[in-house]
Amino acid sequence: MTVPTPGVPGPRAALVVVDVQRGFDDAAYWGRRDNPSCEANIAALLAHWQESGRPVVFVRHDSTTPTSPLHPDRPGNAFKDIVTGTPDLLVRKSVNSSFHGSPDLHAWLQAHDVPELVVCGITTNHCCETTARVGGNLGYRVHFALDATHTFDRTGPDGVTVPAADLSRVTAVNLHGEFATVVPRRSSPLRPADEGRTGRPGRRRLRRPSPQSGPGRGTRGPVRPAVAGAWSTGAMTDPPDPIAGAWPRFTDRCLLRPVRASDLEAMLAYRGDPHVTEHLGHAPLSREEVRDRIDARLAGRDPGSGWIVRGVAIVVDGLCVGDAMLRLQPAPGAGGWQLWIGYALRPEMWGRGLATEVVAELVGIAEDCGLPVRAETFAENRASQRVLEKAGLELVDEVVAEGRRCRVFAAGHPGPPAPAPPVLSR
């Protein structure tokens, strides 16, 4: 299990983007605002969450006041342009709390095993603060991204107008240590706008020939090269991160994106199926094991070896029907890096050529990174061998692992030399 770090959102934290709607640009209606960097910081958070594969929730306020810019019949009800992409959940509400809308946010978070939230949006002291308070009372670990919110001047019952910036400071005092951890941008681990990213990663489709259709059930876990121990990237020249490019990617029939914490139930359906796992080299996984596997993919490191490892969800018609793994490891005997690829699919997706499309796209990712490719499958798994061959890989070796014969496939040439890892003490 991943141990939470104080003040740092974990790999299953959901970003809740509250009421970032065009109607709030109506200064004549709302008055003077604070924090002109709010939208840029929201965009940065959203891009980071989408890139990392963690769950994203959009919340829209449907005002019941006919004259409000946020009324559903008015153009101001729409999201601002910075709110891009498809969320894991869209909540519509007409009150302050995001937990009192439809669909039920609390029920969705519980069903998807999401233990913590990062709250951003508009306005600081109304819907954002209320969402954080209710979330804290419900037992969630709440991070309040103060500099990714803004509010407006307000006049109190005594006729005194309180500046928006003062109201935001009061919200921070109200929440911090009681309902949430307030995280200002200047000390934030949330990767805000002034740390370099201000928008969503662009989309692109690789211009690769359409592969022929063919069956596929999965490739087994990697036979690790004969290297001693693990290393940290601080002691070596970092290789290219295979998932750092533009996402999502598309084949003719599916979308490929980084895995998300919300993929748990879909992945459990096949990762816990013995008909699937007999081809993967491990026993059927429990819910906890699938969750730990997702956590490792989101963290980007294999817990045992320290190698860079990334997970890719295979999505068809909005459903995660499989996943692939990209593991960056030393090429045996070549002194360079290689990208090991593997995949698993739901049984009903076997024999449709989908695996061939996916593997061909993963090979394209390796080509983009200038890396050779390695994949392995059990000798009796003829279907996956045909998938690898159609995707351009060649049979290069046969080994015995866990008492079973495995066939090793490869493509490309070794990349730049990889420094030898330190020998671990026994």
Steps between C-alpha positions, in 0.01 A plus 500: 500500500611855432560695822362856472752783527371797701390780267568303181208349302533125449463306174125452549419865581220649290518855367162670555462801269213706643283737294765632259229659285487791257233679699759595761665727242204740531664771713187717488308225679761371745728797567875509558688172529836391638776265376534568125721188475215270606410373153861433402552302819182300443613422145837383632341275761258356246776429248710332767211282621403397148861418416552297817180303454346590834121550514350835403155628604334804342226678696253736331270739686149522354360809671128507574501882481378599150715815488821323604773466235526136618137411421484197264323709232782756488832470312687564824400154622764348269847414622787736425738403221765379747269215607600250233470127450249246622473465878459172682186651654288809426292624795221756458378687807289799604639544854847573636621147576627280218387206714136609465466470125433233239649246458589444867868595535548317830352176359722523193817562701420205726425270206832592337704477821609865494616602851604862446417813305668809362248784480535796262261733321260791562419647744751458781270571794176354368488183292870411533509550877168319548619206291819478707307518828254227403778283356695531823194411706441192284850378579688591183854632513445843341763726343378853428691658209455858621677668208286303255187672635368856501210693644341847493462795737199454728299749702399385848179566694668803659551658159878452508653358181765236561763468224513168316862437602403529868216255453740250343736535794213436742405188305856375535486559876161330529604188311864434580556230760126459558335397175791495256864571434525837327772487235620837366663501156841614613549188714270266312588148389211526253709633209336840443527738207825669595677165494464467126172344384200714416276283288391153410739278304422507129348206316656332204454183305809318380506444127555128514365247251187322618609158628329185387249355742601212719425335833671584825459411866795665669874492544667365809697698755858586410797269534738747662845552352794370697577817692567520870257704702330832447601863473362849536486745212707744703808285438461463124414681181122487481364307200198635311173452685279294264182666621618861494373567148161609377200315642251360436590298190261333262488189287222421255277365778632603838638782711823457695559714808690472828329275755289668766402406852141484375594205273508269804168320444554456127852363548392268781246340265774352281812514720308280744387257227704175491432462126693825449771463761609156378657690208659767721722303736319588822203371697166683489537831682293618795349847520786610726760364257340678205489822702869465589580433135320820398678694775837379370410604145394845618815537708701405191740262674509125539514440878745211462746616235463878502458494122271753334168323446185653355148372451279566199124443501342355185159668463225399257167687500586657835581168672846391613523158331867437570828653599858503384826548684804692381813417696831675433788266580858425393536305177680175593856490370457814290580771751195706400139553591204302371124530542331185621131486404222275622122502489184331626147507358155395611418157347211638294752722317720208392519407134388840367835645399488758779818369663690542174388863474607567857841335475572679171426831673725407795780419256440846353548651846836324524595632157411852614738453795774344285483175697512134399205284604483171687195284571456146628224243484466139607591257223153346495330840456494497121243778480723756673799390295306583183406838650865585566605389152227706329606803704851472354689308770723201422568186700855531639528254786334229704549475875359308794333701776299363791527155345335607173651570160480865397563649160672838485416748225685822418514790257737791447855553615641570846487861609769702679710314755342457841728533803537178696283496812674468836528152647270471797634363825352164588 
